Amino acid sequence: MRKRLSPLEGEPGRTGYADGVVRIETPAEAIAVRPPFGLAHEGEYDRVELGPLFEALEEDRLIAALLVRLGGYAVGVFEGERLVDSKVGTRFVKGKHKKGGSSANRFRRRREEQARVLIEVAAETAFRVLEPWRERVEHVALGGDRRAIDDVLTTDPRLGWLRERALPRFFTVPDPRLRELERLPYELYAAELQVEKTEGAG
């Protein structure tokens, strides 16, 4: 992001900081940047002014992460991009049954029981790992499968604060393992960038 925008610093144009978005207008293009954790600074400039944006993008945050799917979970705490605390686990949950009859009912009950145990273990693990960090955590990244996450947060009232601090984006991961957790900062710290060519430019 810095490499893309730095050459524009101080150039003729306009820059507006409002509602968590930076809008940059130059003779050639209009650019909108939404930092991943919002933007406190507000102001209007009659030039390209990028200092407040770069400060927001470079600020490290303390972020809790909870990734859950039927079959596994991953819980972690990040200081900036560094994973400082984590716990991952797997639990076998049977796939869907293709046949009908009484065997299908037994299969369904066993699958539901396996899923319930996974959700309870994931909730307890999330509490044990994240509670010591609760006062310092600024944002929470939720991911995996939406229904599984909802079940975990509903199962244990002690985890209600995770939903309150959750980022708007849901991080869909195929398999909540340590490697997915370690990869998460690349997505967490990615700003949203939109560019439109100014009419008549180029």
Coordinates of N, CA, C and O in Angstrom, one line a residue, residues 10-176:
G10 N 2.0 14.9 -1.3 CA 2.3 16.3 -1.6 C 1.9 16.7 -3.0 O 2.0 17.9 -3.3
E11 N 1.4 15.8 -3.8 CA 1.0 16.2 -5.2 C -0.3 17.0 -5.2 O -1.1 17.0 -4.2
P12 N -0.5 17.7 -6.3 CA -1.8 18.5 -6.4 C -3.0 17.5 -6.3 O -3.0 16.4 -6.8
G13 N -4.0 18.0 -5.7 CA -5.2 17.2 -5.6 C -6.0 17.5 -4.3 O -5.8 18.6 -3.7
R14 N -6.8 16.6 -3.9 CA -7.6 16.8 -2.6 C -7.5 15.4 -1.9 O -7.5 14.4 -2.4
T15 N -7.5 15.6 -0.5 CA -7.6 14.4 0.3 C -8.6 14.6 1.4 O -8.6 15.7 2.1
G16 N -9.5 13.7 1.6 CA -10.5 13.8 2.6 C -10.5 12.6 3.6 O -10.4 11.4 3.1
Y17 N -10.4 12.8 4.9 CA -10.5 11.8 5.9 C -11.8 11.9 6.6 O -12.1 12.9 7.3
A18 N -12.7 10.9 6.4 CA -14.0 10.9 7.1 C -14.6 9.5 7.1 O -14.4 8.7 6.2
D19 N -15.3 9.2 8.2 CA -16.1 7.9 8.3 C -15.2 6.7 8.1 O -15.6 5.7 7.5
G20 N -13.9 6.8 8.5 CA -13.0 5.7 8.5 C -12.4 5.4 7.1 O -11.8 4.4 6.9
V21 N -12.6 6.3 6.2 CA -12.2 6.2 4.8 C -11.3 7.4 4.4 O -11.7 8.5 4.7
V22 N -10.3 7.1 3.6 CA -9.5 8.2 3.0 C -9.8 8.3 1.6 O -9.7 7.3 0.8
R23 N -10.2 9.5 1.1 CA -10.5 9.6 -0.3 C -9.5 10.6 -0.9 O -9.3 11.7 -0.5
I24 N -8.7 10.1 -1.9 CA -7.7 10.9 -2.5 C -8.0 11.2 -4.0 O -8.3 10.2 -4.7
E25 N -8.0 12.4 -4.3 CA -8.3 12.8 -5.7 C -7.1 13.5 -6.3 O -6.6 14.5 -5.8
T26 N -6.7 13.0 -7.5 CA -5.6 13.6 -8.2 C -6.1 13.9 -9.6 O -7.2 13.4 -10.0
P27 N -5.3 14.6 -10.4 CA -5.8 14.8 -11.8 C -6.0 13.5 -12.6 O -6.8 13.5 -13.5
A28 N -5.3 12.4 -12.2 CA -5.4 11.2 -13.0 C -6.4 10.2 -12.4 O -6.9 9.4 -13.2
E29 N -6.6 10.2 -11.1 CA -7.4 9.1 -10.5 C -8.0 9.5 -9.2 O -7.6 10.5 -8.5
A30 N -9.0 8.8 -8.8 CA -9.7 8.9 -7.5 C -9.4 7.6 -6.7 O -9.7 6.5 -7.2
I31 N -8.9 7.7 -5.5 CA -8.6 6.5 -4.7 C -9.3 6.6 -3.4 O -9.3 7.6 -2.7
A32 N -9.9 5.4 -3.0 CA -10.5 5.3 -1.7 C -9.8 4.2 -0.9 O -9.6 3.1 -1.4
V33 N -9.3 4.5 0.3 CA -8.7 3.5 1.1 C -9.4 3.4 2.5 O -9.6 4.4 3.1
R34 N -9.7 2.1 2.8 CA -10.4 1.9 4.1 C -9.4 1.0 5.0 O -9.3 -0.2 4.7
P35 N -8.7 1.6 6.0 CA -7.8 0.8 6.8 C -8.6 -0.3 7.5 O -9.8 -0.1 7.8
P36 N -8.0 -1.4 7.8 CA -8.7 -2.5 8.4 C -9.3 -2.3 9.8 O -10.3 -2.9 10.1
F37 N -8.8 -1.4 10.5 CA -9.3 -1.2 11.9 C -9.8 0.2 12.1 O -9.9 0.8 13.2
G38 N -10.3 0.8 11.0 CA -10.9 2.1 11.1 C -9.8 3.2 11.1 O -8.6 3.0 10.9
L39 N -10.3 4.5 11.2 CA -9.4 5.6 11.1 C -10.0 6.8 11.9 O -11.1 7.3 11.6
A40 N -9.3 7.1 13.0 CA -9.8 8.2 13.9 C -9.7 9.6 13.3 O -10.5 10.4 13.5
H41 N -8.7 9.8 12.5 CA -8.4 11.1 12.0 C -9.5 11.6 11.0 O -9.9 10.8 10.2
E42 N -9.8 12.8 11.1 CA -10.7 13.4 10.1 C -10.2 14.8 9.7 O -9.6 15.5 10.4
G43 N -10.4 15.1 8.4 CA -9.9 16.4 7.9 C -9.9 16.4 6.4 O -10.1 15.4 5.7
E44 N -9.8 17.7 5.9 CA -9.7 17.9 4.4 C -8.5 18.6 4.1 O -8.0 19.6 4.8
Y45 N -7.8 18.2 3.0 CA -6.6 18.9 2.5 C -6.7 19.2 1.0 O -7.3 18.4 0.3
D46 N -6.0 20.3 0.6 CA -6.1 20.7 -0.8 C -4.8 20.2 -1.5 O -4.3 20.8 -2.4
R47 N -4.3 19.0 -1.1 CA -3.2 18.3 -1.7 C -3.3 16.9 -1.3 O -4.2 16.5 -0.5
V48 N -2.4 16.0 -1.8 CA -2.4 14.6 -1.4 C -1.7 14.6 0.0 O -0.5 14.8 0.0
E49 N -2.4 14.2 1.0 CA -1.8 14.2 2.4 C -2.0 12.8 2.9 O -3.1 12.3 3.2
L50 N -0.9 12.0 3.1 CA -1.0 10.6 3.4 C -0.5 10.2 4.8 O -0.6 9.1 5.2
G51 N 0.1 11.2 5.5 CA 0.7 10.9 6.8 C -0.3 10.2 7.8 O 0.0 9.1 8.3
P52 N -1.5 10.7 8.0 CA -2.4 10.1 8.9 C -2.8 8.7 8.5 O -3.0 7.8 9.3
L53 N -2.9 8.5 7.2 CA -3.2 7.1 6.7 C -2.1 6.2 7.0 O -2.4 5.0 7.5
F54 N -0.9 6.5 6.7 CA 0.2 5.6 6.9 C 0.4 5.3 8.4 O 0.7 4.2 8.8
E55 N 0.1 6.3 9.2 CA 0.2 6.1 10.7 C -0.8 5.0 11.1 O -0.5 4.1 11.9
A56 N -2.0 5.1 10.6 CA -3.1 4.2 10.9 C -2.7 2.8 10.4 O -3.0 1.8 11.1
L57 N -2.1 2.7 9.2 CA -1.8 1.4 8.6 C -0.7 0.7 9.4 O -0.6 -0.5 9.4
E58 N 0.2 1.5 10.0 CA 1.4 0.9 10.6 C 1.2 0.6 12.1 O 2.0 0.0 12.7
E59 N 0.1 1.0 12.7 CA -0.2 0.8 14.1 C -0.5 -0.6 14.3 O -1.4 -1.2 13.7
D60 N 0.2 -1.2 15.3 CA 0.0 -2.6 15.7 C -1.2 -2.7 16.6 O -1.4 -1.8 17.5
R61 N -2.0 -3.8 16.5 CA -3.1 -4.0 17.4 C -3.0 -5.3 18.1 O -2.3 -6.2 17.7
L62 N -3.7 -5.4 19.2 CA -3.8 -6.6 19.9 C -5.1 -7.3 19.5 O -6.2 -6.7 19.8
I63 N -5.0 -8.4 18.8 CA -6.2 -9.0 18.2 C -6.4 -10.5 18.7 O -5.4 -11.2 18.7
A64 N -7.6 -10.8 19.1 CA -7.9 -12.2 19.4 C -8.5 -12.8 18.2 O -9.3 -12.2 17.4
A65 N -8.2 -14.1 18.0 CA -8.8 -14.8 16.9 C -9.4 -16.1 17.3 O -8.9 -16.9 18.2
L66 N -10.6 -16.4 16.8 CA -11.3 -17.7 17.0 C -11.8 -18.3 15.7 O -12.6 -17.6 15.0
L67 N -11.3 -19.4 15.3 CA -11.6 -20.1 14.1 C -12.2 -21.4 14.4 O -11.6 -22.2 15.1
V68 N -13.4 -21.7 14.0 CA -14.1 -23.0 14.3 C -14.8 -23.5 13.1 O -15.6 -22.8 12.4
R69 N -14.6 -24.8 12.8 CA -15.4 -25.6 11.9 C -15.7 -26.9 12.6 O -15.0 -27.3 13.5
L70 N -16.7 -27.7 12.1 CA -16.9 -29.0 12.6 C -15.7 -29.9 12.2 O -15.5 -30.1 11.1
G71 N -15.0 -30.3 13.2 CA -13.7 -31.0 12.9 C -12.5 -30.4 13.6 O -11.5 -31.0 13.8
G72 N -12.6 -29.1 13.9 CA -11.4 -28.5 14.5 C -11.6 -27.0 14.9 O -12.6 -26.4 14.5
Y73 N -10.7 -26.5 15.7 CA -10.8 -25.1 16.1 C -9.4 -24.6 16.3 O -8.4 -25.3 16.5
A74 N -9.2 -23.3 16.3 CA -8.0 -22.6 16.5 C -8.2 -21.3 17.2 O -9.1 -20.5 16.8
V75 N -7.5 -21.1 18.3 CA -7.7 -19.9 19.1 C -6.3 -19.2 19.2 O -5.3 -19.9 19.5
G76 N -6.3 -17.9 19.1 CA -5.0 -17.2 19.1 C -5.1 -15.8 19.5 O -6.1 -15.2 19.5
V77 N -3.9 -15.2 19.9 CA -3.8 -13.8 20.2 C -2.6 -13.3 19.5 O -1.5 -13.9 19.5
F78 N -2.8 -12.2 18.8 CA -1.8 -11.5 18.0 C -1.4 -10.1 18.6 O -2.3 -9.3 18.9
E79 N -0.1 -9.9 18.8 CA 0.4 -8.6 19.0 C 1.0 -8.1 17.7 O 2.1 -8.6 17.3
G80 N 0.3 -7.2 17.0 CA 0.7 -6.9 15.7 C 0.5 -8.1 14.8 O -0.5 -8.7 14.8
E81 N 1.6 -8.5 14.1 CA 1.5 -9.7 13.3 C 2.1 -11.0 14.0 O 2.1 -12.0 13.4
R82 N 2.5 -10.8 15.2 CA 3.1 -11.9 16.0 C 2.1 -12.7 16.8 O 1.4 -12.1 17.6
L83 N 2.1 -14.0 16.6 CA 1.2 -14.9 17.4 C 1.8 -15.1 18.7 O 2.9 -15.8 18.8
V84 N 1.2 -14.6 19.8 CA 1.9 -14.7 21.1 C 1.2 -15.7 22.0 O 1.8 -16.1 23.1
D85 N 0.1 -16.2 21.7 CA -0.6 -17.2 22.5 C -1.6 -18.0 21.5 O -2.2 -17.4 20.7
S86 N -1.6 -19.3 21.7 CA -2.5 -20.0 20.8 C -2.8 -21.4 21.3 O -2.0 -22.0 22.1
K87 N -3.9 -22.0 20.8 CA -4.2 -23.4 21.1 C -5.1 -23.9 19.9 O -6.1 -23.2 19.5
V88 N -4.7 -25.0 19.4 CA -5.5 -25.6 18.3 C -5.9 -27.0 18.7 O -5.2 -27.7 19.5
G89 N -7.0 -27.5 18.1 CA -7.4 -28.9 18.4 C -8.3 -29.4 17.3 O -8.9 -28.7 16.5
T90 N -8.4 -30.7 17.3 CA -9.3 -31.4 16.3 C -10.2 -32.4 17.0 O -9.8 -32.9 18.1
R91 N -11.4 -32.5 16.5 CA -12.3 -33.5 17.0 C -13.0 -34.1 15.8 O -13.5 -33.4 14.9
F92 N -13.1 -35.4 15.8 CA -13.8 -36.1 14.6 C -15.3 -35.9 14.7 O -15.9 -36.1 15.7
V93 N -15.8 -35.4 13.6 CA -17.3 -35.3 13.4 C -17.6 -35.9 12.1 O -17.1 -35.6 11.0
K94 N -18.5 -36.9 12.2 CA -18.9 -37.7 11.0 C -19.4 -36.8 9.9 O -20.1 -35.8 10.2
G95 N -19.3 -37.2 8.6 CA -19.9 -36.5 7.5 C -21.3 -36.8 7.4 O -21.9 -37.5 8.2
K96 N -22.0 -36.4 6.3 CA -23.4 -36.6 6.2 C -23.7 -38.1 5.7 O -22.9 -38.6 5.0
H97 N -24.8 -38.6 6.2 CA -25.2 -40.0 5.8 C -26.1 -39.9 4.6 O -27.0 -39.1 4.5
K98 N -25.8 -40.9 3.6 CA -26.5 -40.8 2.4 C -27.8 -41.7 2.3 O -28.6 -41.5 1.5
K99 N -27.9 -42.6 3.2 CA -29.0 -43.6 3.2 C -30.0 -43.2 4.3 O -29.7 -42.5 5.2
G100 N -31.3 -43.7 4.1 CA -32.3 -43.4 5.1 C -32.4 -44.5 6.1 O -31.5 -45.2 6.3
G101 N -33.6 -44.5 6.8 CA -33.9 -45.5 7.7 C -33.3 -45.3 9.1 O -32.8 -44.2 9.4
S102 N -33.4 -46.3 10.0 CA -33.0 -46.2 11.4 C -31.5 -46.0 11.5 O -31.0 -45.3 12.4
S103 N -30.7 -46.5 10.6 CA -29.3 -46.3 10.7 C -28.9 -44.9 10.5 O -28.0 -44.3 11.1
A104 N -29.7 -44.2 9.6 CA -29.5 -42.8 9.4 C -29.8 -42.0 10.6 O -29.1 -41.0 10.9
N105 N -30.8 -42.4 11.4 CA -31.1 -41.7 12.6 C -30.1 -41.8 13.6 O -29.7 -40.9 14.3
R106 N -29.6 -43.1 13.8 CA -28.4 -43.3 14.7 C -27.2 -42.5 14.3 O -26.5 -41.9 15.1
F107 N -27.0 -42.5 13.0 CA -25.8 -41.7 12.5 C -26.0 -40.2 12.8 O -25.0 -39.6 13.2
R108 N -27.2 -39.7 12.6 CA -27.5 -38.3 12.8 C -27.2 -38.0 14.3 O -26.6 -37.0 14.7
R109 N -27.7 -38.9 15.2 CA -27.6 -38.6 16.6 C -26.1 -38.6 17.0 O -25.7 -37.8 17.8
R110 N -25.4 -39.6 16.5 CA -23.9 -39.6 16.8 C -23.2 -38.4 16.3 O -22.4 -37.8 17.0
R111 N -23.6 -38.0 15.1 CA -22.9 -36.8 14.5 C -23.2 -35.5 15.4 O -22.4 -34.7 15.6
E112 N -24.5 -35.4 15.8 CA -24.9 -34.2 16.6 C -24.1 -34.2 17.9 O -23.7 -33.2 18.4
E113 N -24.0 -35.4 18.5 CA -23.2 -35.5 19.8 C -21.8 -35.2 19.6 O -21.2 -34.4 20.4
Q114 N -21.2 -35.6 18.5 CA -19.8 -35.3 18.2 C -19.6 -33.8 18.0 O -18.6 -33.2 18.5
A115 N -20.6 -33.2 17.3 CA -20.5 -31.7 17.0 C -20.7 -31.0 18.3 O -20.0 -30.0 18.6
R116 N -21.6 -31.4 19.2 CA -21.8 -30.8 20.5 C -20.5 -30.8 21.3 O -20.2 -29.8 21.9
V117 N -19.9 -31.9 21.4 CA -18.6 -32.0 22.1 C -17.6 -31.1 21.6 O -16.9 -30.4 22.3
L118 N -17.4 -31.0 20.3 CA -16.5 -30.1 19.6 C -16.7 -28.7 20.0 O -15.8 -27.9 20.4
I119 N -18.0 -28.3 20.0 CA -18.4 -26.9 20.3 C -18.0 -26.6 21.7 O -17.5 -25.5 22.0
E120 N -18.3 -27.5 22.6 CA -18.1 -27.3 24.1 C -16.6 -27.2 24.3 O -16.1 -26.3 25.1
V121 N -15.8 -28.1 23.7 CA -14.3 -28.0 23.9 C -13.7 -26.7 23.3 O -12.9 -26.1 23.9
A122 N -14.2 -26.3 22.1 CA -13.8 -25.1 21.5 C -14.1 -23.9 22.4 O -13.3 -23.0 22.5
A123 N -15.3 -23.9 22.9 CA -15.7 -22.7 23.8 C -14.8 -22.7 25.1 O -14.4 -21.6 25.5
E124 N -14.6 -23.8 25.7 CA -13.7 -23.8 26.9 C -12.3 -23.4 26.6 O -11.7 -22.7 27.3
T125 N -11.8 -23.9 25.4 CA -10.4 -23.5 25.0 C -10.3 -22.0 24.8 O -9.4 -21.3 25.2
A126 N -11.4 -21.5 24.1 CA -11.4 -20.0 23.8 C -11.4 -19.2 25.1 O -10.6 -18.2 25.2
F127 N -12.1 -19.7 26.1 CA -12.2 -19.0 27.3 C -10.8 -19.0 28.0 O -10.3 -18.0 28.5
R128 N -10.2 -20.2 28.1 CA -8.9 -20.3 28.8 C -7.8 -19.5 28.1 O -7.0 -18.9 28.8
V129 N -7.8 -19.5 26.8 CA -6.7 -18.8 26.1 C -6.9 -17.3 26.1 O -6.0 -16.5 26.3
L130 N -8.2 -16.9 25.9 CA -8.4 -15.4 25.6 C -8.7 -14.6 26.9 O -8.5 -13.4 26.9
E131 N -9.3 -15.2 27.9 CA -9.7 -14.5 29.1 C -8.5 -13.7 29.7 O -8.7 -12.5 30.0
P132 N -7.3 -14.2 29.8 CA -6.2 -13.4 30.4 C -5.9 -12.1 29.5 O -5.3 -11.2 30.1
W133 N -6.3 -12.1 28.3 CA -6.0 -11.0 27.4 C -7.2 -10.1 27.3 O -7.1 -9.0 26.6
R134 N -8.3 -10.4 27.9 CA -9.5 -9.7 27.6 C -9.5 -8.2 27.8 O -10.0 -7.5 26.9
E135 N -8.8 -7.7 28.8 CA -8.7 -6.2 29.0 C -8.0 -5.5 27.9 O -8.2 -4.3 27.7
R136 N -7.0 -6.2 27.3 CA -6.1 -5.6 26.3 C -6.6 -5.7 24.9 O -6.1 -5.0 24.0
V137 N -7.4 -6.8 24.6 CA -7.8 -7.1 23.2 C -8.6 -5.9 22.6 O -9.6 -5.5 23.2
E138 N -8.2 -5.4 21.5 CA -8.9 -4.3 20.8 C -9.9 -4.8 19.8 O -11.0 -4.2 19.7
H139 N -9.6 -5.9 19.1 CA -10.5 -6.4 18.1 C -10.5 -7.9 18.1 O -9.5 -8.5 18.6
V140 N -11.5 -8.5 17.6 CA -11.6 -10.0 17.5 C -11.9 -10.4 16.1 O -12.8 -9.9 15.4
A141 N -11.1 -11.4 15.6 CA -11.3 -12.0 14.3 C -12.0 -13.3 14.4 O -11.5 -14.2 15.1
L142 N -13.2 -13.4 13.9 CA -14.0 -14.7 13.9 C -13.9 -15.3 12.5 O -14.0 -14.6 11.5
G143 N -13.8 -16.6 12.5 CA -13.7 -17.3 11.2 C -14.0 -18.8 11.3 O -14.2 -19.3 12.3
G144 N -13.9 -19.4 10.1 CA -14.2 -20.8 10.0 C -15.6 -21.0 9.4 O -15.8 -20.7 8.2
D145 N -16.5 -21.5 10.2 CA -17.9 -21.7 9.7 C -18.8 -20.8 10.6 O -18.7 -20.9 11.8
R146 N -19.7 -20.0 10.0 CA -20.5 -19.1 10.8 C -21.4 -19.8 11.8 O -21.5 -19.3 12.9
R147 N -22.0 -20.9 11.4 CA -22.9 -21.6 12.4 C -22.1 -22.1 13.5 O -22.5 -22.1 14.7
A148 N -20.9 -22.7 13.3 CA -20.1 -23.2 14.3 C -19.6 -22.1 15.3 O -19.7 -22.3 16.5
I149 N -19.3 -21.0 14.7 CA -18.9 -19.8 15.6 C -20.1 -19.4 16.4 O -19.9 -19.1 17.6
D150 N -21.2 -19.3 15.8 CA -22.4 -18.9 16.6 C -22.7 -19.8 17.7 O -23.1 -19.4 18.8
D151 N -22.6 -21.1 17.4 CA -22.8 -22.1 18.4 C -21.8 -22.0 19.6 O -22.2 -22.1 20.8
V152 N -20.6 -21.7 19.3 CA -19.5 -21.6 20.3 C -19.9 -20.4 21.2 O -19.8 -20.5 22.5
L153 N -20.2 -19.3 20.6 CA -20.4 -18.0 21.4 C -21.7 -18.1 22.1 O -21.8 -17.5 23.2
T154 N -22.7 -18.9 21.7 CA -23.9 -19.0 22.4 C -23.8 -20.0 23.5 O -24.5 -19.9 24.5
T155 N -22.9 -21.0 23.3 CA -22.8 -22.1 24.3 C -22.2 -21.5 25.7 O -22.6 -21.9 26.7
D156 N -21.3 -20.6 25.6 CA -20.6 -20.1 26.8 C -20.8 -18.6 26.9 O -20.2 -17.8 26.2
P157 N -21.6 -18.1 27.8 CA -21.9 -16.7 28.0 C -20.6 -15.9 28.3 O -20.6 -14.7 28.1
R158 N -19.6 -16.6 28.8 CA -18.4 -15.8 29.2 C -17.6 -15.3 27.9 O -16.7 -14.5 28.0
L159 N -18.1 -15.8 26.7 CA -17.4 -15.4 25.5 C -18.2 -14.3 24.8 O -17.9 -13.9 23.7
G160 N -19.2 -13.7 25.4 CA -20.0 -12.7 24.8 C -19.2 -11.5 24.3 O -19.6 -10.8 23.3
W161 N -18.2 -11.2 25.0 CA -17.3 -10.0 24.7 C -16.7 -10.2 23.3 O -16.3 -9.2 22.7
L162 N -16.5 -11.4 22.9 CA -15.8 -11.7 21.6 C -16.7 -11.1 20.4 O -16.2 -10.5 19.5
R163 N -18.0 -11.3 20.6 CA -18.9 -10.8 19.5 C -19.0 -9.3 19.5 O -19.0 -8.7 18.5
E164 N -18.9 -8.7 20.7 CA -19.0 -7.3 20.8 C -17.8 -6.6 20.1 O -17.9 -5.5 19.6
R165 N -16.6 -7.2 20.2 CA -15.4 -6.6 19.6 C -15.1 -7.2 18.2 O -14.0 -7.0 17.7
A166 N -16.0 -8.0 17.7 CA -15.7 -8.7 16.4 C -15.5 -7.7 15.2 O -16.3 -6.8 15.1
L167 N -14.6 -7.9 14.4 CA -14.4 -7.2 13.1 C -15.6 -7.5 12.2 O -16.1 -8.6 12.3
P168 N -16.0 -6.6 11.4 CA -17.2 -6.8 10.5 C -16.9 -8.0 9.5 O -17.8 -8.7 9.2
R169 N -15.7 -8.2 9.1 CA -15.3 -9.2 8.2 C -15.3 -10.6 8.9 O -14.7 -10.7 10.0
F170 N -15.9 -11.6 8.2 CA -15.8 -13.0 8.7 C -14.7 -13.7 7.9 O -14.7 -13.7 6.7
F171 N -13.8 -14.4 8.6 CA -12.6 -15.0 7.9 C -12.9 -16.4 7.7 O -12.8 -17.3 8.6
T172 N -13.3 -16.7 6.4 CA -13.6 -18.1 6.1 C -12.3 -18.9 5.8 O -11.6 -18.5 5.0
V173 N -12.1 -19.9 6.6 CA -10.9 -20.8 6.4 C -11.4 -22.2 6.3 O -12.4 -22.7 6.9
P174 N -10.8 -23.0 5.4 CA -11.2 -24.4 5.2 C -10.9 -25.3 6.3 O -11.6 -26.3 6.5
D175 N -9.9 -25.0 7.1 CA -9.4 -26.0 8.1 C -8.7 -25.2 9.2 O -7.6 -24.7 9.0
P176 N -9.3 -25.0 10.4 CA -8.7 -24.2 11.5 C -7.5 -24.9 12.1 O -7.7 -25.6 13.1

